[in-house]
mmCIF file with all atom_site columns, C-alpha atoms and ligand atoms in Angstrom:
data_model
loop_
_atom_site.group_PDB
_atom_site.id
_atom_site.type_symbol
_atom_site.label_atom_id
_atom_site.label_alt_id
_atom_site.label_comp_id
_atom_site.label_asym_id
_atom_site.label_entity_id
_atom_site.label_seq_id
_atom_site.pdbx_PDB_ins_code
_atom_site.Cartn_x
_atom_site.Cartn_y
_atom_site.Cartn_z
_atom_site.occupancy
_atom_site.B_iso_or_equiv
_atom_site.pdbx_formal_charge
_atom_site.auth_seq_id
_atom_site.auth_comp_id
_atom_site.auth_asym_id
_atom_site.auth_atom_id
_atom_site.pdbx_PDB_model_num
ATOM   1   C  CA  . MET A 1 1   ? 0.000   0.000   0.000   1.00 0.00 ? 25  MET A CA  1
ATOM   2   C  CA  . GLY A 1 2   ? 0.898   3.607   -0.097  1.00 0.00 ? 26  GLY A CA  1
ATOM   3   C  CA  . PHE A 1 3   ? -0.496  6.443   -2.196  1.00 0.00 ? 27  PHE A CA  1
ATOM   4   C  CA  . LEU A 1 4   ? 0.742   10.004  -2.510  1.00 0.00 ? 28  LEU A CA  1
ATOM   5   C  CA  . ILE A 1 5   ? -1.953  12.304  -3.856  1.00 0.00 ? 29  ILE A CA  1
ATOM   6   C  CA  . ASP A 1 6   ? -1.155  15.837  -4.925  1.00 0.00 ? 30  ASP A CA  1
ATOM   7   C  CA  . PHE A 1 7   ? -4.501  17.346  -3.978  1.00 0.00 ? 31  PHE A CA  1
ATOM   8   C  CA  . ASN A 1 8   ? -4.579  20.751  -5.654  1.00 0.00 ? 32  ASN A CA  1
ATOM   9   C  CA  . GLY A 1 9   ? -1.094  21.519  -4.356  1.00 0.00 ? 33  GLY A CA  1
ATOM   10  C  CA  . THR A 1 10  ? -1.127  19.706  -1.002  1.00 0.00 ? 34  THR A CA  1
ATOM   11  C  CA  . LYS A 1 11  ? 0.658   16.361  -0.956  1.00 0.00 ? 35  LYS A CA  1
ATOM   12  C  CA  . LEU A 1 12  ? -1.393  13.822  1.002   1.00 0.00 ? 36  LEU A CA  1
ATOM   13  C  CA  . LEU A 1 13  ? 0.366   10.539  1.773   1.00 0.00 ? 37  LEU A CA  1
ATOM   14  C  CA  . PHE A 1 14  ? -1.867  7.563   2.591   1.00 0.00 ? 38  PHE A CA  1
ATOM   15  C  CA  . ASP A 1 15  ? -0.771  4.416   4.478   1.00 0.00 ? 39  ASP A CA  1
ATOM   16  C  CA  . PRO A 1 16  ? 2.928   4.365   3.538   1.00 0.00 ? 40  PRO A CA  1
ATOM   17  C  CA  . PHE A 1 17  ? 4.302   0.789   3.412   1.00 0.00 ? 41  PHE A CA  1
ATOM   18  C  CA  . ILE A 1 18  ? 7.788   0.590   1.957   1.00 0.00 ? 42  ILE A CA  1
ATOM   19  C  CA  . THR A 1 19  ? 10.007  -0.868  4.690   1.00 0.00 ? 43  THR A CA  1
ATOM   20  C  CA  . GLY A 1 20  ? 9.390   -4.622  4.850   1.00 0.00 ? 44  GLY A CA  1
ATOM   21  C  CA  . ASN A 1 21  ? 7.173   -4.565  1.761   1.00 0.00 ? 45  ASN A CA  1
ATOM   22  C  CA  . PRO A 1 22  ? 7.783   -7.715  -0.347  1.00 0.00 ? 46  PRO A CA  1
ATOM   23  C  CA  . LYS A 1 23  ? 7.219   -5.478  -3.402  1.00 0.00 ? 47  LYS A CA  1
ATOM   24  C  CA  . PRO A 1 24  ? 8.565   -2.107  -2.283  1.00 0.00 ? 48  PRO A CA  1
ATOM   25  C  CA  . GLY A 1 25  ? 8.764   -0.553  -5.752  1.00 0.00 ? 49  GLY A CA  1
ATOM   26  C  CA  . PRO A 1 26  ? 11.335  2.033   -6.847  1.00 0.00 ? 50  PRO A CA  1
ATOM   27  C  CA  . ILE A 1 27  ? 10.477  4.774   -4.317  1.00 0.00 ? 51  ILE A CA  1
ATOM   28  C  CA  . LYS A 1 28  ? 12.459  5.129   -1.102  1.00 0.00 ? 52  LYS A CA  1
ATOM   29  C  CA  . ALA A 1 29  ? 10.824  6.462   2.068   1.00 0.00 ? 53  ALA A CA  1
ATOM   30  C  CA  . GLU A 1 30  ? 13.507  9.138   2.422   1.00 0.00 ? 54  GLU A CA  1
ATOM   31  C  CA  . ASP A 1 31  ? 12.669  10.508  -1.037  1.00 0.00 ? 55  ASP A CA  1
ATOM   32  C  CA  . ILE A 1 32  ? 8.956   11.007  -0.312  1.00 0.00 ? 56  ILE A CA  1
ATOM   33  C  CA  . ASP A 1 33  ? 7.877   14.629  -0.122  1.00 0.00 ? 57  ASP A CA  1
ATOM   34  C  CA  . SER A 1 34  ? 4.564   14.880  1.752   1.00 0.00 ? 58  SER A CA  1
ATOM   35  C  CA  . ASP A 1 35  ? 2.582   17.532  3.631   1.00 0.00 ? 59  ASP A CA  1
ATOM   36  C  CA  . TRP A 1 36  ? 0.195   15.313  5.623   1.00 0.00 ? 60  TRP A CA  1
ATOM   37  C  CA  . ILE A 1 37  ? 0.043   11.582  6.322   1.00 0.00 ? 61  ILE A CA  1
ATOM   38  C  CA  . LEU A 1 38  ? -3.370  9.919   6.521   1.00 0.00 ? 62  LEU A CA  1
ATOM   39  C  CA  . VAL A 1 39  ? -3.519  6.526   8.247   1.00 0.00 ? 63  VAL A CA  1
ATOM   40  C  CA  . SER A 1 40  ? -6.625  4.398   7.694   1.00 0.00 ? 64  SER A CA  1
ATOM   41  C  CA  . HIS A 1 41  ? -5.925  1.736   10.340  1.00 0.00 ? 65  HIS A CA  1
ATOM   42  C  CA  . GLY A 1 42  ? -3.191  0.269   12.506  1.00 0.00 ? 66  GLY A CA  1
ATOM   43  C  CA  . HIS A 1 43  ? -1.914  -2.714  10.520  1.00 0.00 ? 67  HIS A CA  1
ATOM   44  C  CA  . GLY A 1 44  ? 1.809   -2.958  9.869   1.00 0.00 ? 68  GLY A CA  1
ATOM   45  C  CA  . ASP A 1 45  ? 1.371   -2.822  6.105   1.00 0.00 ? 69  ASP A CA  1
ATOM   46  C  CA  . HIS A 1 46  ? -0.238  0.625   6.490   1.00 0.00 ? 70  HIS A CA  1
ATOM   47  C  CA  . VAL A 1 47  ? 1.822   2.283   9.244   1.00 0.00 ? 71  VAL A CA  1
ATOM   48  C  CA  . ALA A 1 48  ? 5.335   0.908   8.566   1.00 0.00 ? 72  ALA A CA  1
ATOM   49  C  CA  . ASP A 1 49  ? 6.881   4.149   7.326   1.00 0.00 ? 73  ASP A CA  1
ATOM   50  C  CA  . VAL A 1 50  ? 4.649   6.726   8.995   1.00 0.00 ? 74  VAL A CA  1
ATOM   51  C  CA  . GLU A 1 51  ? 7.050   7.702   11.806  1.00 0.00 ? 75  GLU A CA  1
ATOM   52  C  CA  . PRO A 1 52  ? 10.248  8.230   9.753   1.00 0.00 ? 76  PRO A CA  1
ATOM   53  C  CA  . ILE A 1 53  ? 8.440   10.062  6.950   1.00 0.00 ? 77  ILE A CA  1
ATOM   54  C  CA  . ALA A 1 54  ? 6.478   12.258  9.388   1.00 0.00 ? 78  ALA A CA  1
ATOM   55  C  CA  . LYS A 1 55  ? 9.711   13.208  11.168  1.00 0.00 ? 79  LYS A CA  1
ATOM   56  C  CA  . GLN A 1 56  ? 11.769  13.831  8.026   1.00 0.00 ? 80  GLN A CA  1
ATOM   57  C  CA  . ASN A 1 57  ? 9.036   16.003  6.463   1.00 0.00 ? 81  ASN A CA  1
ATOM   58  C  CA  . GLY A 1 58  ? 7.691   17.606  9.641   1.00 0.00 ? 82  GLY A CA  1
ATOM   59  C  CA  . ASN A 1 59  ? 4.236   16.192  8.864   1.00 0.00 ? 83  ASN A CA  1
ATOM   60  C  CA  . LYS A 1 60  ? 1.271   15.663  11.130  1.00 0.00 ? 84  LYS A CA  1
ATOM   61  C  CA  . ILE A 1 61  ? -0.867  12.581  10.734  1.00 0.00 ? 85  ILE A CA  1
ATOM   62  C  CA  . ILE A 1 62  ? -4.641  12.321  10.383  1.00 0.00 ? 86  ILE A CA  1
ATOM   63  C  CA  . SER A 1 63  ? -6.146  9.114   11.728  1.00 0.00 ? 87  SER A CA  1
ATOM   64  C  CA  . ASN A 1 64  ? -8.467  7.738   14.353  1.00 0.00 ? 88  ASN A CA  1
ATOM   65  C  CA  . TYR A 1 65  ? -7.994  8.789   17.986  1.00 0.00 ? 89  TYR A CA  1
ATOM   66  C  CA  . GLU A 1 66  ? -6.151  5.654   19.121  1.00 0.00 ? 90  GLU A CA  1
ATOM   67  C  CA  . ILE A 1 67  ? -3.635  5.707   16.267  1.00 0.00 ? 91  ILE A CA  1
ATOM   68  C  CA  . VAL A 1 68  ? -2.991  9.432   16.750  1.00 0.00 ? 92  VAL A CA  1
ATOM   69  C  CA  . GLU A 1 69  ? -2.347  8.774   20.468  1.00 0.00 ? 93  GLU A CA  1
ATOM   70  C  CA  . TRP A 1 70  ? 0.010   5.877   19.632  1.00 0.00 ? 94  TRP A CA  1
ATOM   71  C  CA  . PHE A 1 71  ? 2.083   7.994   17.243  1.00 0.00 ? 95  PHE A CA  1
ATOM   72  C  CA  . GLY A 1 72  ? 1.984   10.871  19.727  1.00 0.00 ? 96  GLY A CA  1
ATOM   73  C  CA  . LYS A 1 73  ? 4.051   8.769   22.123  1.00 0.00 ? 97  LYS A CA  1
ATOM   74  C  CA  . LYS A 1 74  ? 6.637   8.409   19.359  1.00 0.00 ? 98  LYS A CA  1
ATOM   75  C  CA  . GLY A 1 75  ? 6.833   12.177  18.914  1.00 0.00 ? 99  GLY A CA  1
ATOM   76  C  CA  . VAL A 1 76  ? 4.582   12.438  15.854  1.00 0.00 ? 100 VAL A CA  1
ATOM   77  C  CA  . GLU A 1 77  ? 1.730   14.922  16.217  1.00 0.00 ? 101 GLU A CA  1
ATOM   78  C  CA  . GLY A 1 78  ? -1.638  14.282  14.716  1.00 0.00 ? 102 GLY A CA  1
ATOM   79  C  CA  . HIS A 1 79  ? -5.249  15.270  14.273  1.00 0.00 ? 103 HIS A CA  1
ATOM   80  C  CA  . PRO A 1 80  ? -7.716  12.660  15.560  1.00 0.00 ? 104 PRO A CA  1
ATOM   81  C  CA  . LEU A 1 81  ? -11.009 11.941  13.840  1.00 0.00 ? 105 LEU A CA  1
ATOM   82  C  CA  . ASN A 1 82  ? -13.647 9.387   14.620  1.00 0.00 ? 106 ASN A CA  1
ATOM   83  C  CA  . HIS A 1 83  ? -16.179 7.735   12.354  1.00 0.00 ? 107 HIS A CA  1
ATOM   84  C  CA  . GLY A 1 84  ? -18.646 10.045  10.664  1.00 0.00 ? 108 GLY A CA  1
ATOM   85  C  CA  . GLY A 1 85  ? -16.703 13.107  11.711  1.00 0.00 ? 109 GLY A CA  1
ATOM   86  C  CA  . LYS A 1 86  ? -15.208 15.629  9.328   1.00 0.00 ? 110 LYS A CA  1
ATOM   87  C  CA  . PHE A 1 87  ? -12.866 18.578  9.812   1.00 0.00 ? 111 PHE A CA  1
ATOM   88  C  CA  . ASN A 1 88  ? -11.908 21.507  7.601   1.00 0.00 ? 112 ASN A CA  1
ATOM   89  C  CA  . PHE A 1 89  ? -8.118  21.548  7.170   1.00 0.00 ? 113 PHE A CA  1
ATOM   90  C  CA  . ASP A 1 90  ? -6.281  24.295  5.278   1.00 0.00 ? 114 ASP A CA  1
ATOM   91  C  CA  . PHE A 1 91  ? -6.185  22.065  2.164   1.00 0.00 ? 115 PHE A CA  1
ATOM   92  C  CA  . GLY A 1 92  ? -9.806  20.887  2.317   1.00 0.00 ? 116 GLY A CA  1
ATOM   93  C  CA  . THR A 1 93  ? -12.257 18.762  4.264   1.00 0.00 ? 117 THR A CA  1
ATOM   94  C  CA  . VAL A 1 94  ? -11.497 15.249  5.497   1.00 0.00 ? 118 VAL A CA  1
ATOM   95  C  CA  . LYS A 1 95  ? -14.251 12.899  6.653   1.00 0.00 ? 119 LYS A CA  1
ATOM   96  C  CA  . TYR A 1 96  ? -13.434 9.610   8.415   1.00 0.00 ? 120 TYR A CA  1
ATOM   97  C  CA  . VAL A 1 97  ? -15.850 6.967   7.156   1.00 0.00 ? 121 VAL A CA  1
ATOM   98  C  CA  . ASN A 1 98  ? -16.632 3.382   8.073   1.00 0.00 ? 122 ASN A CA  1
ATOM   99  C  CA  . ALA A 1 99  ? -14.591 0.368   7.022   1.00 0.00 ? 123 ALA A CA  1
ATOM   100 C  CA  . ILE A 1 100 ? -15.196 -3.260  7.905   1.00 0.00 ? 124 ILE A CA  1
ATOM   101 C  CA  . HIS A 1 101 ? -11.786 -4.609  8.912   1.00 0.00 ? 125 HIS A CA  1
ATOM   102 C  CA  . THR A 1 102 ? -9.533  -4.802  12.008  1.00 0.00 ? 126 THR A CA  1
ATOM   103 C  CA  . SER A 1 103 ? -6.940  -2.333  13.263  1.00 0.00 ? 127 SER A CA  1
ATOM   104 C  CA  . GLY A 1 104 ? -4.416  -3.779  15.755  1.00 0.00 ? 128 GLY A CA  1
ATOM   105 C  CA  . LEU A 1 105 ? -1.124  -1.877  15.853  1.00 0.00 ? 129 LEU A CA  1
ATOM   106 C  CA  . PRO A 1 106 ? 2.219   -3.675  15.215  1.00 0.00 ? 130 PRO A CA  1
ATOM   107 C  CA  . ASP A 1 107 ? 3.126   -3.866  18.954  1.00 0.00 ? 131 ASP A CA  1
ATOM   108 C  CA  . GLY A 1 108 ? -0.270  -5.288  19.863  1.00 0.00 ? 132 GLY A CA  1
ATOM   109 C  CA  . SER A 1 109 ? -1.724  -1.961  20.998  1.00 0.00 ? 133 SER A CA  1
ATOM   110 C  CA  . TYR A 1 110 ? -5.381  -1.268  20.366  1.00 0.00 ? 134 TYR A CA  1
ATOM   111 C  CA  . GLY A 1 111 ? -5.657  0.644   17.088  1.00 0.00 ? 135 GLY A CA  1
ATOM   112 C  CA  . GLY A 1 112 ? -9.260  1.769   17.397  1.00 0.00 ? 136 GLY A CA  1
ATOM   113 C  CA  . ASN A 1 113 ? -11.630 0.888   14.602  1.00 0.00 ? 137 ASN A CA  1
ATOM   114 C  CA  . PRO A 1 114 ? -10.485 1.015   10.977  1.00 0.00 ? 138 PRO A CA  1
ATOM   115 C  CA  . GLY A 1 115 ? -11.747 3.632   8.582   1.00 0.00 ? 139 GLY A CA  1
ATOM   116 C  CA  . GLY A 1 116 ? -11.477 5.258   5.207   1.00 0.00 ? 140 GLY A CA  1
ATOM   117 C  CA  . PHE A 1 117 ? -11.252 8.902   4.178   1.00 0.00 ? 141 PHE A CA  1
ATOM   118 C  CA  . VAL A 1 118 ? -13.293 11.136  1.898   1.00 0.00 ? 142 VAL A CA  1
ATOM   119 C  CA  . VAL A 1 119 ? -11.319 14.269  1.006   1.00 0.00 ? 143 VAL A CA  1
ATOM   120 C  CA  . TRP A 1 120 ? -12.696 17.287  -0.799  1.00 0.00 ? 144 TRP A CA  1
ATOM   121 C  CA  . ASP A 1 121 ? -12.323 20.979  -1.549  1.00 0.00 ? 145 ASP A CA  1
ATOM   122 C  CA  . ASP A 1 122 ? -14.474 23.223  -3.752  1.00 0.00 ? 146 ASP A CA  1
ATOM   123 C  CA  . LYS A 1 123 ? -13.098 21.568  -6.916  1.00 0.00 ? 147 LYS A CA  1
ATOM   124 C  CA  . ASN A 1 124 ? -12.468 17.877  -6.304  1.00 0.00 ? 148 ASN A CA  1
ATOM   125 C  CA  . CYS A 1 125 ? -13.450 14.955  -4.119  1.00 0.00 ? 149 CYS A CA  1
ATOM   126 C  CA  . PHE A 1 126 ? -12.063 11.448  -3.685  1.00 0.00 ? 150 PHE A CA  1
ATOM   127 C  CA  . TYR A 1 127 ? -12.498 8.434   -1.425  1.00 0.00 ? 151 TYR A CA  1
ATOM   128 C  CA  . PHE A 1 128 ? -9.648  6.371   0.008   1.00 0.00 ? 152 PHE A CA  1
ATOM   129 C  CA  . ALA A 1 129 ? -11.352 3.246   1.355   1.00 0.00 ? 153 ALA A CA  1
ATOM   130 C  CA  . GLY A 1 130 ? -8.420  1.755   3.269   1.00 0.00 ? 154 GLY A CA  1
ATOM   131 C  CA  . ASP A 1 131 ? -8.901  -1.964  3.902   1.00 0.00 ? 155 ASP A CA  1
ATOM   132 C  CA  . THR A 1 132 ? -12.554 -2.904  3.953   1.00 0.00 ? 156 THR A CA  1
ATOM   133 C  CA  . ALA A 1 133 ? -15.200 -5.387  3.042   1.00 0.00 ? 157 ALA A CA  1
ATOM   134 C  CA  . LEU A 1 134 ? -18.075 -4.342  0.851   1.00 0.00 ? 158 LEU A CA  1
ATOM   135 C  CA  . THR A 1 135 ? -20.558 -2.604  3.134   1.00 0.00 ? 159 THR A CA  1
ATOM   136 C  CA  . ARG A 1 136 ? -23.828 -0.796  2.604   1.00 0.00 ? 160 ARG A CA  1
ATOM   137 C  CA  . ASP A 1 137 ? -22.329 2.061   4.602   1.00 0.00 ? 161 ASP A CA  1
ATOM   138 C  CA  . MET A 1 138 ? -20.613 3.040   1.346   1.00 0.00 ? 162 MET A CA  1
ATOM   139 C  CA  . GLU A 1 139 ? -24.014 4.183   0.061   1.00 0.00 ? 163 GLU A CA  1
ATOM   140 C  CA  . LEU A 1 140 ? -23.851 7.009   2.615   1.00 0.00 ? 164 LEU A CA  1
ATOM   141 C  CA  . ILE A 1 141 ? -20.863 8.576   0.854   1.00 0.00 ? 165 ILE A CA  1
ATOM   142 C  CA  . PRO A 1 142 ? -22.732 10.000  -2.167  1.00 0.00 ? 166 PRO A CA  1
ATOM   143 C  CA  . MET A 1 143 ? -25.533 11.065  0.223   1.00 0.00 ? 167 MET A CA  1
ATOM   144 C  CA  . THR A 1 144 ? -23.222 13.045  2.498   1.00 0.00 ? 168 THR A CA  1
ATOM   145 C  CA  . CYS A 1 145 ? -20.184 14.102  0.430   1.00 0.00 ? 169 CYS A CA  1
ATOM   146 C  CA  . PRO A 1 146 ? -19.624 15.882  -2.910  1.00 0.00 ? 170 PRO A CA  1
ATOM   147 C  CA  . THR A 1 147 ? -19.567 13.840  -6.132  1.00 0.00 ? 171 THR A CA  1
ATOM   148 C  CA  . LEU A 1 148 ? -16.483 11.637  -6.251  1.00 0.00 ? 172 LEU A CA  1
ATOM   149 C  CA  . ASP A 1 149 ? -13.911 12.195  -9.009  1.00 0.00 ? 173 ASP A CA  1
ATOM   150 C  CA  . PHE A 1 150 ? -12.204 8.917   -8.192  1.00 0.00 ? 174 PHE A CA  1
ATOM   151 C  CA  . ALA A 1 151 ? -11.858 6.325   -5.434  1.00 0.00 ? 175 ALA A CA  1
ATOM   152 C  CA  . ILE A 1 152 ? -9.086  4.050   -4.214  1.00 0.00 ? 176 ILE A CA  1
ATOM   153 C  CA  . LEU A 1 153 ? -10.587 0.663   -3.322  1.00 0.00 ? 177 LEU A CA  1
ATOM   154 C  CA  . PRO A 1 154 ? -8.997  -2.603  -2.187  1.00 0.00 ? 178 PRO A CA  1
ATOM   155 C  CA  . ILE A 1 155 ? -9.446  -5.397  -4.747  1.00 0.00 ? 179 ILE A CA  1
ATOM   156 C  CA  . GLY A 1 156 ? -7.129  -8.184  -3.538  1.00 0.00 ? 180 GLY A CA  1
ATOM   157 C  CA  . ASP A 1 157 ? -9.628  -10.389 -1.664  1.00 0.00 ? 181 ASP A CA  1
ATOM   158 C  CA  . ASN A 1 158 ? -8.718  -12.611 1.351   1.00 0.00 ? 182 ASN A CA  1
ATOM   159 C  CA  . PHE A 1 159 ? -8.091  -9.695  3.775   1.00 0.00 ? 183 PHE A CA  1
ATOM   160 C  CA  . THR A 1 160 ? -10.394 -7.169  2.076   1.00 0.00 ? 184 THR A CA  1
ATOM   161 C  CA  . MET A 1 161 ? -13.102 -7.219  -0.547  1.00 0.00 ? 185 MET A CA  1
ATOM   162 C  CA  . GLY A 1 162 ? -12.112 -8.772  -3.849  1.00 0.00 ? 186 GLY A CA  1
ATOM   163 C  CA  . TYR A 1 163 ? -12.571 -7.053  -7.193  1.00 0.00 ? 187 TYR A CA  1
ATOM   164 C  CA  . GLU A 1 164 ? -16.043 -8.464  -7.729  1.00 0.00 ? 188 GLU A CA  1
ATOM   165 C  CA  . ASP A 1 165 ? -17.290 -6.825  -4.528  1.00 0.00 ? 189 ASP A CA  1
ATOM   166 C  CA  . ALA A 1 166 ? -15.232 -3.710  -5.222  1.00 0.00 ? 190 ALA A CA  1
ATOM   167 C  CA  . ALA A 1 167 ? -17.060 -3.291  -8.547  1.00 0.00 ? 191 ALA A CA  1
ATOM   168 C  CA  . ILE A 1 168 ? -20.328 -3.301  -6.572  1.00 0.00 ? 192 ILE A CA  1
ATOM   169 C  CA  . ALA A 1 169 ? -18.779 -0.781  -4.183  1.00 0.00 ? 193 ALA A CA  1
ATOM   170 C  CA  . ALA A 1 170 ? -18.054 1.483   -7.155  1.00 0.00 ? 194 ALA A CA  1
ATOM   171 C  CA  . GLU A 1 171 ? -21.786 1.443   -7.931  1.00 0.00 ? 195 GLU A CA  1
ATOM   172 C  CA  . MET A 1 172 ? -22.715 2.174   -4.298  1.00 0.00 ? 196 MET A CA  1
ATOM   173 C  CA  . ILE A 1 173 ? -20.402 5.185   -4.132  1.00 0.00 ? 197 ILE A CA  1
ATOM   174 C  CA  . GLN A 1 174 ? -21.511 6.309   -7.627  1.00 0.00 ? 198 GLN A CA  1
ATOM   175 C  CA  . CYS A 1 175 ? -17.966 6.620   -8.894  1.00 0.00 ? 199 CYS A CA  1
ATOM   176 C  CA  . ASP A 1 176 ? -16.747 5.670   -12.385 1.00 0.00 ? 200 ASP A CA  1
ATOM   177 C  CA  . VAL A 1 177 ? -12.973 5.884   -11.913 1.00 0.00 ? 201 VAL A CA  1
ATOM   178 C  CA  . ILE A 1 178 ? -11.445 3.433   -9.457  1.00 0.00 ? 202 ILE A CA  1
ATOM   179 C  CA  . ILE A 1 179 ? -7.818  2.860   -8.552  1.00 0.00 ? 203 ILE A CA  1
ATOM   180 C  CA  . GLY A 1 180 ? -7.190  -0.672  -7.313  1.00 0.00 ? 204 GLY A CA  1
ATOM   181 C  CA  . ALA A 1 181 ? -5.240  -1.198  -4.091  1.00 0.00 ? 205 ALA A CA  1
ATOM   182 C  CA  . HIS A 1 182 ? -4.207  -3.982  -1.692  1.00 0.00 ? 206 HIS A CA  1
ATOM   183 C  CA  . TYR A 1 183 ? -3.535  -6.680  -4.298  1.00 0.00 ? 207 TYR A CA  1
ATOM   184 C  CA  . ASP A 1 184 ? -0.540  -8.689  -5.559  1.00 0.00 ? 208 ASP A CA  1
ATOM   185 C  CA  . THR A 1 185 ? 1.715   -7.627  -2.624  1.00 0.00 ? 209 THR A CA  1
ATOM   186 C  CA  . PHE A 1 186 ? 1.904   -11.175 -1.258  1.00 0.00 ? 210 PHE A CA  1
ATOM   187 C  CA  . GLY A 1 187 ? 0.552   -14.623 -2.113  1.00 0.00 ? 211 GLY A CA  1
ATOM   188 C  CA  . TYR A 1 188 ? -2.921  -14.545 -0.594  1.00 0.00 ? 212 TYR A CA  1
ATOM   189 C  CA  . ILE A 1 189 ? -3.911  -11.451 -2.531  1.00 0.00 ? 213 ILE A CA  1
ATOM   190 C  CA  . GLU A 1 190 ? -2.494  -12.110 -5.990  1.00 0.00 ? 214 GLU A CA  1
ATOM   191 C  CA  . ILE A 1 191 ? -5.301  -11.567 -8.495  1.00 0.00 ? 215 ILE A CA  1
ATOM   192 C  CA  . ASP A 1 192 ? -6.111  -11.890 -12.194 1.00 0.00 ? 216 ASP A CA  1
ATOM   193 C  CA  . THR A 1 193 ? -5.836  -8.203  -13.105 1.00 0.00 ? 217 THR A CA  1
ATOM   194 C  CA  . LYS A 1 194 ? -7.469  -8.687  -16.534 1.00 0.00 ? 218 LYS A CA  1
ATOM   195 C  CA  . ALA A 1 195 ? -10.525 -10.260 -14.902 1.00 0.00 ? 219 ALA A CA  1
ATOM   196 C  CA  . ALA A 1 196 ? -10.593 -7.407  -12.380 1.00 0.00 ? 220 ALA A CA  1
ATOM   197 C  CA  . ILE A 1 197 ? -10.567 -4.755  -15.110 1.00 0.00 ? 221 ILE A CA  1
ATOM   198 C  CA  . LYS A 1 198 ? -13.355 -6.647  -16.910 1.00 0.00 ? 222 LYS A CA  1
ATOM   199 C  CA  . ALA A 1 199 ? -15.496 -6.862  -13.753 1.00 0.00 ? 223 ALA A CA  1
ATOM   200 C  CA  . PHE A 1 200 ? -15.441 -3.070  -13.543 1.00 0.00 ? 224 PHE A CA  1
ATOM   201 C  CA  . ALA A 1 201 ? -15.856 -2.552  -17.308 1.00 0.00 ? 225 ALA A CA  1
ATOM   202 C  CA  . ASP A 1 202 ? -18.977 -4.753  -17.213 1.00 0.00 ? 226 ASP A CA  1
ATOM   203 C  CA  . LYS A 1 203 ? -20.504 -2.144  -14.891 1.00 0.00 ? 227 LYS A CA  1
ATOM   204 C  CA  . GLY A 1 204 ? -19.320 0.793   -17.023 1.00 0.00 ? 228 GLY A CA  1
ATOM   205 C  CA  . LYS A 1 205 ? -16.497 1.569   -14.593 1.00 0.00 ? 229 LYS A CA  1
ATOM   206 C  CA  . LYS A 1 206 ? -12.814 2.135   -15.247 1.00 0.00 ? 230 LYS A CA  1
ATOM   207 C  CA  . LEU A 1 207 ? -10.311 0.275   -13.044 1.00 0.00 ? 231 LEU A CA  1
ATOM   208 C  CA  . LEU A 1 208 ? -6.840  1.805   -13.037 1.00 0.00 ? 232 LEU A CA  1
ATOM   209 C  CA  . LEU A 1 209 ? -3.902  -0.262  -11.796 1.00 0.00 ? 233 LEU A CA  1
ATOM   210 C  CA  . PRO A 1 210 ? -0.882  2.062   -11.735 1.00 0.00 ? 234 PRO A CA  1
ATOM   211 C  CA  . GLY A 1 211 ? 2.472   0.306   -11.383 1.00 0.00 ? 235 GLY A CA  1
ATOM   212 C  CA  . LEU A 1 212 ? 4.697   0.718   -8.330  1.00 0.00 ? 236 LEU A CA  1
ATOM   213 C  CA  . GLY A 1 213 ? 6.188   4.174   -8.370  1.00 0.00 ? 237 GLY A CA  1
ATOM   214 C  CA  . GLU A 1 214 ? 3.981   5.237   -11.299 1.00 0.00 ? 238 GLU A CA  1
ATOM   215 C  CA  . THR A 1 215 ? 2.331   8.663   -11.331 1.00 0.00 ? 239 THR A CA  1
ATOM   216 C  CA  . ILE A 1 216 ? -1.078  9.180   -12.928 1.00 0.00 ? 240 ILE A CA  1
ATOM   217 C  CA  . GLU A 1 217 ? -3.084  12.328  -13.587 1.00 0.00 ? 241 GLU A CA  1
ATOM   218 C  CA  . LEU A 1 218 ? -6.800  12.391  -12.730 1.00 0.00 ? 242 LEU A CA  1
HETATM 219 NI NI1 . LIG B 2 .   ? -5.331  -4.126  7.151   1.00 0.00 ? 14  LIG B NI1 1
#
């Protein structure tokens, strides 16, 4: 995992996982230039590089209360949110939304409940689902947030929804452009990417699968 989104000039880093990643890609943690780090839940493959990157870049994190507290003890400041809550930051609004998953932190600490983020300003809006099952709660997003330009959804199955369920999620959130996440990193979640693209195309949706280290414009 790990996505860096240049959101109208503010660089938002989501769930950085480079150290210990079986497929780390070409980008090194020390080369990442970010303004904020958003952490969806406490699992090691989402928090691995949060502390060093936050310290090198002087970033604060945005996450649930328990994860913000945990990083606070390591000297990383943060802004806590809880489910259903939103806050207006200088770059835009962030809402912490429901995810069906677990959230234990690497040292066994309680990581609160997992979530996803909807981020918007007056021009754009996107949804970063984090790790989640398909859930009807996703239908609340188009009811309560601006129209989505794109969404980042897990598609790897086993630990999250697979691509078939993610294609249904794309319908629930009323979003036509989906970036696939949480697949192919390790054995349990290797998928047939052609079949995944077709599952979305069959519903009139576009599934984008950028390569490691690849930058795309949306
Ligand atoms: Ni997870």
